[in-house]
Amino acid sequence: MASTDGRHRAAVLGSPVAHSLSPVLHRAAYAELGLGDWSYDRFEIDEQTLPGFVQGLDGTWAGLSLTMPLKRAVIPLLDGISETASSVEAVNTVVFTEDGRRVGDNTDIPGMIAALRERGVEKAESAAVLGAGATASSALAALSEICTGTVTAYVRSRERGDEMRGWGERLGVDVRIADWAEAEQALRAPLVIATTPAGATDALTGSVPEAPGTLFDVLYEPWPTGLAASWAAHGGPVIGGLDLLVHQAVLQVEQMTGRAPAPLAAMRQAGEQALAAR
């Protein structure tokens, strides 16, 4: 089935962006959906070049995926953003409507919830978040939907702690701040979400408890992380960054193409194959 309104181009923007799996996932979806005239590319774009790039797009464009450092920089360039994106002041999806409007959304948050629910995590009595960056604020937004108790955030600085406490107040989440030096205690929570860069949790691999809860480690390369491998060895359920990436991409494909449901299984298989090839 071809595009009927002339909009059939999409891409991921960011810096660095060469490592992005988004083209693999979206192209797999187009192939499965029979969208033969659709294309999905990647462009190395930073905050300085973003405005000119967006202004130069013509009517063949259906949407954009945004990675760091553009998730906040894009907001002033849009005609509106969803409540979900507004809740964390971060946009990872832009859809161009038929009447030419640019509308921003955040599919990381519902993607995170969907990845958890796929593994049977509907509710958590409490949770721990490792890290305090942009992904950590999305994690708090997701936890506002499923966590009924306190979320403890383990951070490296007072400034980061203040930021996480502020996000908690904004999102209606009871956030307690703990120093990163106490991060071993995080592993005892029924749900642990690790939002830190590669290597940051390696020192915790020997501290995984017997019969651990659920670990959601948002990294997908390298995979498994040391923490994820140790967690699985102790029999704990592990959700990885590819799960998050696929679920948020499913929502992007549906919004940009207007076709639902997007082919989750085909997209995940394409992502797994691409990672294995690396």
mmCIF file of C-alpha atoms in Angstrom:
data_model
loop_
_atom_site.group_PDB
_atom_site.id
_atom_site.type_symbol
_atom_site.label_atom_id
_atom_site.label_comp_id
_atom_site.label_asym_id
_atom_site.label_seq_id
_atom_site.Cartn_x
_atom_site.Cartn_y
_atom_site.Cartn_z
ATOM 1 C CA MET A 1 0.000 0.000 0.000
ATOM 2 C CA ALA A 2 1.472 3.330 -1.047
ATOM 3 C CA SER A 3 1.210 6.661 0.720
ATOM 4 C CA THR A 4 -1.905 8.483 -0.492
ATOM 5 C CA ASP A 5 -1.097 12.039 0.557
ATOM 6 C CA GLY A 6 2.512 12.369 -0.616
ATOM 7 C CA ARG A 7 4.064 12.117 2.865
ATOM 8 C CA HIS A 8 6.383 9.121 2.858
ATOM 9 C CA ARG A 9 9.752 10.250 4.243
ATOM 10 C CA ALA A 10 11.027 9.962 7.811
ATOM 11 C CA ALA A 11 14.383 9.988 9.580
ATOM 12 C CA VAL A 12 16.172 9.983 12.904
ATOM 13 C CA LEU A 13 18.156 13.089 13.874
ATOM 14 C CA GLY A 14 20.811 13.391 16.557
ATOM 15 C CA SER A 15 24.497 13.684 17.345
ATOM 16 C CA PRO A 16 26.043 11.167 17.377
ATOM 17 C CA VAL A 17 23.526 9.211 15.306
ATOM 18 C CA ALA A 18 25.579 6.692 13.302
ATOM 19 C CA HIS A 19 24.913 3.959 15.883
ATOM 20 C CA SER A 20 21.129 4.400 15.819
ATOM 21 C CA LEU A 21 19.034 1.272 15.217
ATOM 22 C CA SER A 22 15.976 3.354 14.316
ATOM 23 C CA PRO A 23 16.454 3.000 10.525
ATOM 24 C CA VAL A 24 16.616 -0.790 10.892
ATOM 25 C CA LEU A 25 13.410 -0.892 12.951
ATOM 26 C CA HIS A 26 11.367 1.539 10.867
ATOM 27 C CA ARG A 27 12.428 0.027 7.527
ATOM 28 C CA ALA A 28 11.477 -3.429 8.805
ATOM 29 C CA ALA A 29 8.049 -2.049 9.679
ATOM 30 C CA TYR A 30 7.605 -0.477 6.232
ATOM 31 C CA ALA A 31 8.532 -3.768 4.558
ATOM 32 C CA GLU A 32 6.073 -5.730 6.711
ATOM 33 C CA LEU A 33 3.295 -3.175 6.133
ATOM 34 C CA GLY A 34 3.854 -3.085 2.369
ATOM 35 C CA LEU A 35 4.826 0.586 2.370
ATOM 36 C CA GLY A 36 7.159 0.271 -0.597
ATOM 37 C CA ASP A 37 7.530 3.983 -1.282
ATOM 38 C CA TRP A 38 8.393 4.924 2.301
ATOM 39 C CA SER A 39 11.966 5.752 3.291
ATOM 40 C CA TYR A 40 13.689 6.246 6.638
ATOM 41 C CA ASP A 41 17.162 7.780 6.941
ATOM 42 C CA ARG A 42 19.522 9.180 9.585
ATOM 43 C CA PHE A 43 21.053 12.647 9.753
ATOM 44 C CA GLU A 44 23.850 13.955 11.982
ATOM 45 C CA ILE A 45 22.183 17.082 13.398
ATOM 46 C CA ASP A 46 23.005 19.108 16.522
ATOM 47 C CA GLU A 47 21.211 21.985 18.270
ATOM 48 C CA GLN A 48 22.759 24.571 15.948
ATOM 49 C CA THR A 49 21.799 22.866 12.678
ATOM 50 C CA LEU A 50 18.363 21.620 13.799
ATOM 51 C CA PRO A 51 16.298 24.784 13.027
ATOM 52 C CA GLY A 52 17.581 25.057 9.465
ATOM 53 C CA PHE A 53 17.049 21.343 8.831
ATOM 54 C CA VAL A 54 13.443 21.400 10.055
ATOM 55 C CA GLN A 55 12.636 24.583 8.114
ATOM 56 C CA GLY A 56 13.959 22.986 4.922
ATOM 57 C CA LEU A 57 11.669 19.943 4.986
ATOM 58 C CA ASP A 58 9.013 19.756 2.261
ATOM 59 C CA GLY A 59 5.592 18.132 2.059
ATOM 60 C CA THR A 60 6.997 14.653 1.441
ATOM 61 C CA TRP A 61 7.980 14.347 5.093
ATOM 62 C CA ALA A 62 5.781 12.370 7.502
ATOM 63 C CA GLY A 63 7.840 12.495 10.677
ATOM 64 C CA LEU A 64 11.085 12.602 12.598
ATOM 65 C CA SER A 65 12.613 10.593 15.421
ATOM 66 C CA LEU A 66 14.839 12.596 17.740
ATOM 67 C CA THR A 67 17.659 11.396 19.917
ATOM 68 C CA MET A 68 20.108 13.324 22.075
ATOM 69 C CA PRO A 69 20.785 16.225 22.180
ATOM 70 C CA LEU A 70 17.643 17.348 20.345
ATOM 71 C CA LYS A 71 14.738 16.223 22.529
ATOM 72 C CA ARG A 72 14.346 19.637 24.168
ATOM 73 C CA ALA A 73 15.928 21.772 21.442
ATOM 74 C CA VAL A 74 13.149 20.837 19.009
ATOM 75 C CA ILE A 75 10.271 22.058 21.180
ATOM 76 C CA PRO A 76 10.421 25.773 20.136
ATOM 77 C CA LEU A 77 10.263 24.690 16.479
ATOM 78 C CA LEU A 78 6.930 22.883 16.874
ATOM 79 C CA ASP A 79 3.290 23.964 16.640
ATOM 80 C CA GLY A 80 2.351 21.884 19.669
ATOM 81 C CA ILE A 81 3.381 18.961 21.874
ATOM 82 C CA SER A 82 1.454 16.229 23.641
ATOM 83 C CA GLU A 83 0.786 16.130 27.376
ATOM 84 C CA THR A 84 3.193 13.196 27.637
ATOM 85 C CA ALA A 85 6.027 15.175 26.028
ATOM 86 C CA SER A 86 5.177 18.240 28.094
ATOM 87 C CA SER A 87 5.351 16.240 31.327
ATOM 88 C CA VAL A 88 9.110 15.713 30.894
ATOM 89 C CA GLU A 89 9.865 18.574 28.497
ATOM 90 C CA ALA A 90 11.237 16.090 25.969
ATOM 91 C CA VAL A 91 10.113 15.240 22.427
ATOM 92 C CA ASN A 92 11.429 12.156 20.623
ATOM 93 C CA THR A 93 8.782 12.082 17.884
ATOM 94 C CA VAL A 94 7.593 14.750 15.455
ATOM 95 C CA VAL A 95 4.667 14.107 13.130
ATOM 96 C CA PHE A 96 3.910 16.372 10.178
ATOM 97 C CA THR A 97 0.156 16.603 9.691
ATOM 98 C CA GLU A 98 -1.636 16.911 6.359
ATOM 99 C CA ASP A 99 -2.269 20.600 7.032
ATOM 100 C CA GLY A 100 1.429 21.249 7.599
ATOM 101 C CA ARG A 101 1.563 21.397 11.402
ATOM 102 C CA ARG A 102 4.516 19.986 13.342
ATOM 103 C CA VAL A 103 3.340 18.076 16.404
ATOM 104 C CA GLY A 104 5.698 16.645 19.031
ATOM 105 C CA ASP A 105 5.214 13.588 21.230
ATOM 106 C CA ASN A 106 7.235 11.378 23.563
ATOM 107 C CA THR A 107 6.952 7.641 22.850
ATOM 108 C CA ASP A 108 9.748 6.719 25.292
ATOM 109 C CA ILE A 109 7.349 6.866 28.237
ATOM 110 C CA PRO A 110 4.526 4.669 26.856
ATOM 111 C CA GLY A 111 7.220 2.506 25.241
ATOM 112 C CA MET A 112 8.775 1.906 28.651
ATOM 113 C CA ILE A 113 5.378 1.033 30.139
ATOM 114 C CA ALA A 114 4.645 -1.341 27.232
ATOM 115 C CA ALA A 115 8.022 -3.077 27.632
ATOM 116 C CA LEU A 116 7.346 -3.600 31.339
ATOM 117 C CA ARG A 117 3.831 -4.894 30.738
ATOM 118 C CA GLU A 118 5.072 -7.295 28.067
ATOM 119 C CA ARG A 119 7.116 -8.937 30.831
ATOM 120 C CA GLY A 120 4.198 -8.984 33.240
ATOM 121 C CA VAL A 121 5.105 -5.909 35.280
ATOM 122 C CA GLU A 122 1.796 -4.104 35.709
ATOM 123 C CA LYS A 123 2.402 -2.613 39.160
ATOM 124 C CA ALA A 124 5.315 -2.156 41.545
ATOM 125 C CA GLU A 125 5.085 -1.396 45.262
ATOM 126 C CA SER A 126 8.351 0.543 45.074
ATOM 127 C CA ALA A 127 11.187 1.077 42.622
ATOM 128 C CA ALA A 128 14.759 2.292 42.277
ATOM 129 C CA VAL A 129 16.200 4.417 39.477
ATOM 130 C CA LEU A 130 19.931 4.415 38.810
ATOM 131 C CA GLY A 131 20.982 7.721 37.250
ATOM 132 C CA ALA A 132 19.431 11.142 36.811
ATOM 133 C CA GLY A 133 19.632 12.119 33.148
ATOM 134 C CA ALA A 134 16.930 12.600 30.514
ATOM 135 C CA THR A 135 16.065 8.895 30.451
ATOM 136 C CA ALA A 136 15.655 8.940 34.231
ATOM 137 C CA SER A 137 12.946 11.599 33.972
ATOM 138 C CA SER A 138 11.131 9.414 31.415
ATOM 139 C CA ALA A 139 11.497 6.503 33.840
ATOM 140 C CA LEU A 140 9.845 8.572 36.575
ATOM 141 C CA ALA A 141 7.000 9.411 34.195
ATOM 142 C CA ALA A 142 6.508 5.723 33.455
ATOM 143 C CA LEU A 143 6.675 4.880 37.160
ATOM 144 C CA SER A 144 3.971 7.457 37.853
ATOM 145 C CA GLU A 145 1.657 5.018 36.039
ATOM 146 C CA ILE A 146 2.731 1.767 37.682
ATOM 147 C CA CYS A 147 4.508 2.423 40.997
ATOM 148 C CA THR A 148 2.263 2.709 44.037
ATOM 149 C CA GLY A 149 5.002 3.606 46.537
ATOM 150 C CA THR A 150 8.334 5.383 46.834
ATOM 151 C CA VAL A 151 10.879 5.643 44.026
ATOM 152 C CA THR A 152 14.471 5.950 45.235
ATOM 153 C CA ALA A 153 16.819 7.695 42.810
ATOM 154 C CA TYR A 154 20.543 7.024 43.163
ATOM 155 C CA VAL A 155 22.529 10.015 41.934
ATOM 156 C CA ARG A 156 26.107 11.314 41.900
ATOM 157 C CA SER A 157 25.514 14.954 42.828
ATOM 158 C CA ARG A 158 23.206 17.171 44.857
ATOM 159 C CA GLU A 159 22.238 19.064 41.692
ATOM 160 C CA ARG A 160 21.091 15.872 40.019
ATOM 161 C CA GLY A 161 19.198 14.923 43.140
ATOM 162 C CA ASP A 162 17.394 18.255 43.153
ATOM 163 C CA GLU A 163 16.457 17.728 39.502
ATOM 164 C CA MET A 164 15.024 14.276 40.176
ATOM 165 C CA ARG A 165 13.124 15.530 43.207
ATOM 166 C CA GLY A 166 11.685 18.299 41.044
ATOM 167 C CA TRP A 167 10.610 15.842 38.350
ATOM 168 C CA GLY A 168 8.974 13.703 41.029
ATOM 169 C CA GLU A 169 6.939 16.639 42.322
ATOM 170 C CA ARG A 170 5.910 17.554 38.798
ATOM 171 C CA LEU A 171 4.933 13.985 37.892
ATOM 172 C CA GLY A 172 3.267 13.122 41.200
ATOM 173 C CA VAL A 173 5.868 10.540 42.184
ATOM 174 C CA ASP A 174 7.180 10.178 45.751
ATOM 175 C CA VAL A 175 10.929 10.411 45.067
ATOM 176 C CA ARG A 176 13.614 9.784 47.682
ATOM 177 C CA ILE A 177 17.188 10.746 46.824
ATOM 178 C CA ALA A 178 20.150 8.536 47.728
ATOM 179 C CA ASP A 179 23.850 8.911 47.042
ATOM 180 C CA TRP A 180 25.400 6.787 44.284
ATOM 181 C CA ALA A 181 27.746 5.303 46.905
ATOM 182 C CA GLU A 182 24.691 3.453 48.260
ATOM 183 C CA ALA A 183 23.643 2.074 44.874
ATOM 184 C CA GLU A 184 24.035 -1.541 46.021
ATOM 185 C CA GLN A 185 20.863 -1.029 48.064
ATOM 186 C CA ALA A 186 18.956 -0.202 44.882
ATOM 187 C CA LEU A 187 19.263 -3.805 43.751
ATOM 188 C CA ARG A 188 16.899 -4.959 46.510
ATOM 189 C CA ALA A 189 13.953 -3.031 45.057
ATOM 190 C CA PRO A 190 11.193 -5.047 43.336
ATOM 191 C CA LEU A 191 11.799 -2.991 40.175
ATOM 192 C CA VAL A 192 15.168 -1.451 39.248
ATOM 193 C CA ILE A 193 15.522 0.856 36.232
ATOM 194 C CA ALA A 194 19.134 1.513 35.204
ATOM 195 C CA THR A 195 19.405 4.646 33.056
ATOM 196 C CA THR A 196 23.185 5.120 33.277
ATOM 197 C CA PRO A 197 25.814 5.060 30.474
ATOM 198 C CA ALA A 198 27.757 1.935 29.541
ATOM 199 C CA GLY A 199 30.045 0.758 32.339
ATOM 200 C CA ALA A 200 28.468 2.857 35.069
ATOM 201 C CA THR A 201 26.861 -0.109 36.841
ATOM 202 C CA ASP A 202 29.694 -2.627 36.343
ATOM 203 C CA ALA A 203 30.798 -2.264 39.968
ATOM 204 C CA LEU A 204 27.379 -3.495 41.097
ATOM 205 C CA THR A 205 27.497 -6.872 39.348
ATOM 206 C CA GLY A 206 28.712 -8.670 42.466
ATOM 207 C CA SER A 207 25.931 -7.208 44.616
ATOM 208 C CA VAL A 208 22.877 -8.698 42.905
ATOM 209 C CA PRO A 209 20.764 -10.349 45.628
ATOM 210 C CA GLU A 210 19.427 -13.873 45.572
ATOM 211 C CA ALA A 211 15.944 -13.953 44.026
ATOM 212 C CA PRO A 212 16.086 -10.380 42.646
ATOM 213 C CA GLY A 213 13.092 -8.468 41.337
ATOM 214 C CA THR A 214 12.882 -7.094 37.791
ATOM 215 C CA LEU A 215 15.738 -5.186 36.145
ATOM 216 C CA PHE A 216 15.075 -2.753 33.293
ATOM 217 C CA ASP A 217 18.473 -1.752 31.861
ATOM 218 C CA VAL A 218 17.943 0.829 29.108
ATOM 219 C CA LEU A 219 21.226 0.062 27.309
ATOM 220 C CA TYR A 220 21.209 -2.171 24.232
ATOM 221 C CA GLU A 221 24.844 -1.975 23.167
ATOM 222 C CA PRO A 222 26.922 -3.579 24.530
ATOM 223 C CA TRP A 223 24.442 -6.255 25.609
ATOM 224 C CA PRO A 224 24.101 -7.809 28.011
ATOM 225 C CA THR A 225 25.603 -5.331 30.425
ATOM 226 C CA GLY A 226 27.515 -6.808 33.333
ATOM 227 C CA LEU A 227 24.613 -6.002 35.632
ATOM 228 C CA ALA A 228 22.037 -7.577 33.283
ATOM 229 C CA ALA A 229 24.128 -10.744 32.928
ATOM 230 C CA SER A 230 24.565 -11.073 36.686
ATOM 231 C CA TRP A 231 20.860 -10.384 37.222
ATOM 232 C CA ALA A 232 19.841 -13.117 34.783
ATOM 233 C CA ALA A 233 22.324 -15.525 36.377
ATOM 234 C CA HIS A 234 20.515 -14.976 39.692
ATOM 235 C CA GLY A 235 17.196 -15.827 38.041
ATOM 236 C CA GLY A 236 15.809 -12.299 37.860
ATOM 237 C CA PRO A 237 13.723 -11.067 34.911
ATOM 238 C CA VAL A 238 15.648 -8.626 32.688
ATOM 239 C CA ILE A 239 14.220 -6.090 30.254
ATOM 240 C CA GLY A 240 16.764 -4.506 27.920
ATOM 241 C CA GLY A 241 17.210 -1.353 25.919
ATOM 242 C CA LEU A 242 16.195 -3.097 22.702
ATOM 243 C CA ASP A 243 12.790 -3.806 24.268
ATOM 244 C CA LEU A 244 12.383 -0.087 24.972
ATOM 245 C CA LEU A 245 13.691 0.903 21.537
ATOM 246 C CA VAL A 246 11.295 -1.429 19.722
ATOM 247 C CA HIS A 247 8.225 -0.451 21.736
ATOM 248 C CA GLN A 248 8.804 3.288 21.326
ATOM 249 C CA ALA A 249 9.494 2.762 17.595
ATOM 250 C CA VAL A 250 6.224 0.832 17.205
ATOM 251 C CA LEU A 251 4.359 3.904 18.436
ATOM 252 C CA GLN A 252 6.360 6.174 16.124
ATOM 253 C CA VAL A 253 5.578 4.029 13.087
ATOM 254 C CA GLU A 254 1.873 4.034 13.933
ATOM 255 C CA GLN A 255 1.793 7.817 14.339
ATOM 256 C CA MET A 256 3.806 8.590 11.210
ATOM 257 C CA THR A 257 2.164 6.097 8.839
ATOM 258 C CA GLY A 258 -1.344 5.983 10.281
ATOM 259 C CA ARG A 259 -1.138 2.191 10.157
ATOM 260 C CA ALA A 260 -1.757 0.142 13.299
ATOM 261 C CA PRO A 261 -0.750 -2.132 14.774
ATOM 262 C CA ALA A 262 2.879 -1.803 13.735
ATOM 263 C CA PRO A 263 4.674 -5.173 13.356
ATOM 264 C CA LEU A 264 6.372 -5.517 16.746
ATOM 265 C CA ALA A 265 7.793 -8.997 16.150
ATOM 266 C CA ALA A 266 9.337 -8.140 12.776
ATOM 267 C CA MET A 267 10.851 -4.951 14.162
ATOM 268 C CA ARG A 268 12.348 -6.747 17.162
ATOM 269 C CA GLN A 269 13.793 -9.489 14.946
ATOM 270 C CA ALA A 270 15.388 -6.889 12.666
ATOM 271 C CA GLY A 271 16.912 -5.136 15.682
ATOM 272 C CA GLU A 272 18.270 -8.374 17.127
ATOM 273 C CA GLN A 273 19.828 -9.312 13.789
ATOM 274 C CA ALA A 274 21.424 -5.892 13.395
ATOM 275 C CA LEU A 275 22.955 -6.049 16.875
ATOM 276 C CA ALA A 276 24.227 -9.564 16.293
ATOM 277 C CA ALA A 277 25.874 -8.432 13.045
ATOM 278 C CA ARG A 278 27.772 -5.731 14.917
#
